[in-house]
CSV table of C-alpha atoms in Angstrom, one decimal:
chain,number,residue,atom,x,y,z
A,1,UNK,CA,-18.0,-6.7,-18.9
A,2,UNK,CA,-16.5,-6.5,-15.5
A,3,UNK,CA,-17.0,-3.4,-13.6
A,4,UNK,CA,-16.2,-1.7,-10.3
A,5,UNK,CA,-17.6,0.5,-8.0
A,6,UNK,CA,-14.3,1.9,-6.8
A,7,UNK,CA,-13.1,5.3,-8.1
A,8,UNK,CA,-10.4,4.4,-10.9
A,9,UNK,CA,-7.9,7.3,-11.5
A,10,UNK,CA,-6.2,7.4,-15.1
A,11,UNK,CA,-3.4,9.5,-15.3
A,12,UNK,CA,-3.2,10.2,-19.0
A,13,UNK,CA,-0.2,12.3,-19.3
A,14,UNK,CA,1.4,14.4,-20.2
A,15,UNK,CA,4.7,12.5,-20.8
A,16,UNK,CA,7.5,14.3,-18.8
A,17,UNK,CA,5.1,16.5,-17.2
A,18,UNK,CA,4.9,15.1,-13.6
A,19,UNK,CA,3.4,11.6,-14.2
A,20,UNK,CA,5.9,9.9,-11.7
A,21,UNK,CA,5.2,12.4,-8.9
A,22,UNK,CA,1.6,11.7,-9.4
A,23,UNK,CA,1.9,8.0,-9.1
A,24,UNK,CA,3.9,8.3,-6.2
A,25,UNK,CA,1.4,10.5,-4.5
A,26,UNK,CA,-1.3,8.1,-5.0
A,27,UNK,CA,0.5,5.1,-4.2
A,28,UNK,CA,1.8,6.4,-0.8
A,29,UNK,CA,-1.9,7.3,0.1
A,30,UNK,CA,-3.6,4.8,2.2
A,31,UNK,CA,-6.9,4.6,0.6
A,32,UNK,CA,-5.4,4.1,-3.0
A,33,UNK,CA,-4.2,1.3,-5.0
A,34,UNK,CA,-1.8,1.3,-8.1
A,35,UNK,CA,-0.2,-1.9,-9.1
A,36,UNK,CA,2.5,-0.4,-11.2
A,37,UNK,CA,3.3,2.8,-13.1
A,38,UNK,CA,2.8,2.8,-17.0
A,39,UNK,CA,0.6,-0.3,-17.5
A,40,UNK,CA,0.5,0.5,-21.0
A,41,UNK,CA,-2.8,-1.4,-21.4
A,42,UNK,CA,-5.2,0.9,-23.5
A,43,UNK,CA,-2.5,2.2,-25.8
A,44,UNK,CA,-1.7,-1.5,-26.7
A,45,UNK,CA,-5.2,-1.9,-27.1
A,46,UNK,CA,-5.4,0.9,-29.7
A,47,UNK,CA,-2.6,-0.1,-31.8
A,48,UNK,CA,-3.7,-3.6,-32.1
A,49,UNK,CA,-0.5,-4.3,-34.8
A,50,UNK,CA,1.9,-3.6,-31.7
A,51,UNK,CA,0.2,-5.6,-29.1
A,52,UNK,CA,2.2,-8.8,-30.1
A,53,UNK,CA,5.3,-6.5,-29.6
A,54,UNK,CA,4.3,-5.2,-26.1
A,55,UNK,CA,3.5,-9.0,-25.1
A,56,UNK,CA,6.9,-10.2,-26.4
A,57,UNK,CA,9.0,-7.2,-24.8
A,58,UNK,CA,7.5,-8.1,-21.4
A,59,UNK,CA,8.0,-11.9,-22.1
A,60,UNK,CA,11.5,-11.1,-22.7
A,61,UNK,CA,11.7,-9.1,-19.4
A,62,UNK,CA,10.4,-12.0,-17.7
A,63,UNK,CA,13.3,-14.1,-19.2
A,64,UNK,CA,15.9,-11.9,-17.9
A,65,UNK,CA,14.4,-11.8,-14.5
A,66,UNK,CA,14.2,-15.8,-14.3
A,67,UNK,CA,18.2,-15.8,-15.3
A,68,UNK,CA,18.5,-13.0,-12.4
A,69,UNK,CA,17.1,-15.2,-10.1
A,70,UNK,CA,18.7,-18.5,-10.4
A,71,UNK,CA,21.2,-19.1,-7.6
A,72,UNK,CA,19.5,-16.4,-5.3
A,73,UNK,CA,18.2,-17.6,-1.8
A,74,UNK,CA,16.1,-16.2,1.0
A,75,UNK,CA,14.5,-12.8,0.8
A,76,UNK,CA,15.9,-11.8,-2.3
A,77,UNK,CA,14.9,-14.6,-4.3
A,78,UNK,CA,11.3,-13.9,-2.6
A,79,UNK,CA,11.4,-10.4,-4.2
A,80,UNK,CA,12.2,-11.7,-7.7
A,81,UNK,CA,9.5,-14.4,-7.4
A,82,UNK,CA,6.9,-11.4,-6.3
A,83,UNK,CA,8.2,-9.3,-9.4
A,84,UNK,CA,7.6,-12.5,-11.8
A,85,UNK,CA,4.2,-12.9,-10.5
A,86,UNK,CA,3.4,-9.2,-11.5
A,87,UNK,CA,4.7,-9.9,-15.0
A,88,UNK,CA,2.8,-13.3,-15.3
A,89,UNK,CA,-0.3,-11.2,-14.5
A,90,UNK,CA,0.4,-8.5,-17.1
A,91,UNK,CA,1.1,-11.3,-19.6
A,92,UNK,CA,-2.3,-12.6,-18.7
A,93,UNK,CA,-4.1,-9.2,-18.7
A,94,UNK,CA,-3.0,-8.9,-22.6
A,95,UNK,CA,-4.9,-12.2,-23.7
A,96,UNK,CA,-8.3,-11.0,-25.5
A,97,UNK,CA,-7.4,-7.3,-24.8
A,98,UNK,CA,-9.1,-6.1,-28.0
A,99,UNK,CA,-12.3,-7.3,-27.0
A,100,UNK,CA,-12.8,-7.5,-23.0
A,101,UNK,CA,-11.1,-5.4,-20.7
A,102,UNK,CA,-12.0,-7.7,-17.7
A,103,UNK,CA,-8.5,-9.1,-17.1
A,104,UNK,CA,-7.3,-5.5,-17.1
A,105,UNK,CA,-9.9,-4.7,-14.4
A,106,UNK,CA,-8.9,-7.8,-12.3
A,107,UNK,CA,-5.3,-6.9,-12.6
A,108,UNK,CA,-5.6,-3.2,-11.1
A,109,UNK,CA,-8.3,-4.6,-8.7
A,110,UNK,CA,-5.5,-7.4,-7.3
A,111,UNK,CA,-4.7,-6.3,-3.7
A,112,UNK,CA,-7.0,-3.3,-3.5
A,113,UNK,CA,-9.9,-5.3,-1.5
A,114,UNK,CA,-9.9,-2.4,1.3
A,115,UNK,CA,-8.8,0.4,-1.1
A,116,UNK,CA,-11.5,3.3,-2.3
A,117,UNK,CA,-9.2,4.4,-5.3
A,118,UNK,CA,-7.7,2.1,-8.0
A,119,UNK,CA,-5.4,3.8,-10.7
A,120,UNK,CA,-3.5,3.5,-13.9
A,121,UNK,CA,-0.8,6.6,-14.5
A,122,UNK,CA,0.6,5.8,-18.2
A,123,UNK,CA,1.5,9.1,-20.0
A,124,UNK,CA,0.9,7.4,-23.3
A,125,UNK,CA,-2.7,7.5,-22.9
A,126,UNK,CA,-2.7,11.3,-23.8
A,127,UNK,CA,-2.6,10.0,-27.5
A,128,UNK,CA,-5.9,8.0,-27.1
A,129,UNK,CA,-9.1,8.8,-29.2
A,130,UNK,CA,-12.4,10.0,-27.6
A,131,UNK,CA,-13.9,6.5,-28.1
A,132,UNK,CA,-10.7,4.9,-26.0
A,133,UNK,CA,-11.5,7.2,-23.3
A,134,UNK,CA,-15.2,6.2,-23.4
A,135,UNK,CA,-14.3,2.4,-23.2
A,136,UNK,CA,-11.9,3.3,-20.2
A,137,UNK,CA,-14.6,5.3,-18.4
A,138,UNK,CA,-17.1,2.3,-18.7
A,139,UNK,CA,-15.0,0.4,-16.3
A,140,UNK,CA,-16.7,2.6,-13.3
A,141,UNK,CA,-19.2,5.4,-12.7
A,142,UNK,CA,-16.6,7.0,-10.6
A,143,UNK,CA,-13.8,6.9,-13.4
A,144,UNK,CA,-11.7,10.1,-13.1
A,145,UNK,CA,-9.0,11.2,-15.7
A,146,UNK,CA,-6.1,13.5,-14.6
A,147,UNK,CA,-3.8,15.4,-17.3
A,148,UNK,CA,-0.9,17.2,-16.2
A,149,UNK,CA,0.2,20.0,-18.5
A,150,UNK,CA,3.5,21.6,-18.6
A,151,UNK,CA,5.0,24.4,-20.9
A,152,UNK,CA,5.1,22.4,-24.2
A,153,UNK,CA,8.7,23.4,-25.3
A,154,UNK,CA,9.8,22.5,-22.0
A,155,UNK,CA,8.0,19.2,-22.0
A,156,UNK,CA,9.4,18.5,-25.4
A,157,UNK,CA,13.1,19.0,-24.6
A,158,UNK,CA,12.7,17.1,-21.6
A,159,UNK,CA,11.6,13.9,-23.6
A,160,UNK,CA,14.1,14.2,-26.0
A,161,UNK,CA,17.1,14.3,-23.5
A,162,UNK,CA,15.5,11.6,-21.7
A,163,UNK,CA,15.7,9.6,-25.3
A,164,UNK,CA,19.1,10.8,-26.0
A,165,UNK,CA,20.8,9.9,-22.6
A,166,UNK,CA,20.0,6.2,-23.0
A,167,UNK,CA,23.4,4.5,-23.2
A,168,UNK,CA,25.3,7.4,-23.8
A,169,UNK,CA,28.2,8.0,-22.0
A,170,UNK,CA,30.0,11.0,-23.8
A,171,UNK,CA,28.4,14.9,-23.8
A,172,UNK,CA,29.2,15.6,-27.9
A,173,UNK,CA,27.0,12.0,-28.8
A,174,UNK,CA,24.4,13.0,-26.0
A,175,UNK,CA,24.3,16.5,-28.0
A,176,UNK,CA,24.2,15.2,-31.2
A,177,UNK,CA,21.4,12.5,-30.6
A,178,UNK,CA,19.5,15.5,-28.9
A,179,UNK,CA,19.5,17.5,-32.1
A,180,UNK,CA,18.7,14.5,-34.3
A,181,UNK,CA,15.7,13.6,-32.0
A,182,UNK,CA,14.4,17.3,-32.1
A,183,UNK,CA,14.8,17.1,-35.9
A,184,UNK,CA,13.0,13.8,-36.3
A,185,UNK,CA,10.0,14.5,-33.8
A,186,UNK,CA,9.1,17.9,-36.0
A,187,UNK,CA,9.5,15.8,-39.3
A,188,UNK,CA,7.2,13.3,-38.1
A,189,UNK,CA,4.7,15.6,-36.7
A,190,UNK,CA,4.8,17.9,-39.7
A,191,UNK,CA,3.6,21.7,-39.2
A,192,UNK,CA,0.8,20.5,-36.6
A,193,UNK,CA,4.0,19.9,-34.0
A,194,UNK,CA,4.5,17.0,-31.7
A,195,UNK,CA,0.9,15.5,-30.7
A,196,UNK,CA,2.4,14.9,-27.2
A,197,UNK,CA,2.4,18.7,-26.7
A,198,UNK,CA,-0.8,19.4,-28.2
A,199,UNK,CA,-2.7,19.9,-25.3
A,200,UNK,CA,-5.8,21.1,-26.9
A,201,UNK,CA,-6.0,18.2,-29.1
A,202,UNK,CA,-6.2,16.0,-26.1
A,203,UNK,CA,-8.4,17.9,-24.0
A,204,UNK,CA,-10.9,18.1,-26.8
């Protein structure tokens, strides 16, 4: 399997705990290269039955981007083409993803020839198993994992508000959706509570 001597930073969450800030902090550092936030590679690997759904979602995004590019000229078309190239790279990365991480490593290394640090900040990685973390660590002897924690109630409420706010224009509907998402999150998790806020489980 392909490996690298560069430092790899894996930002593994927690969701709604500052991972966007973490991504921007490293992205703006001259020695770091992070191709995009939330690559969602290893969580798709862990959920093999959902890998095709992730692939189709990205393919759908590419189709929409192509439609928006038709008729553009000059710099604006050039920017859209760069976005399309990134999506093509991510689609190629997902081939044989359950057996070989070489394409993933090539993806995060692309454009990092003069950088000492590369990274992948994907909060969903907080849900991975010990074996999956070991697979990630095997990509480099200098792999490092960063886990940001936030008050678990604040974190859960922030995540619920983010979900409820999508496509909603009035306050009453927003509040109703918040209550529904809160109730469903506890029902799904049972007595244990939502796993995204179970920091002890993740750290163990």
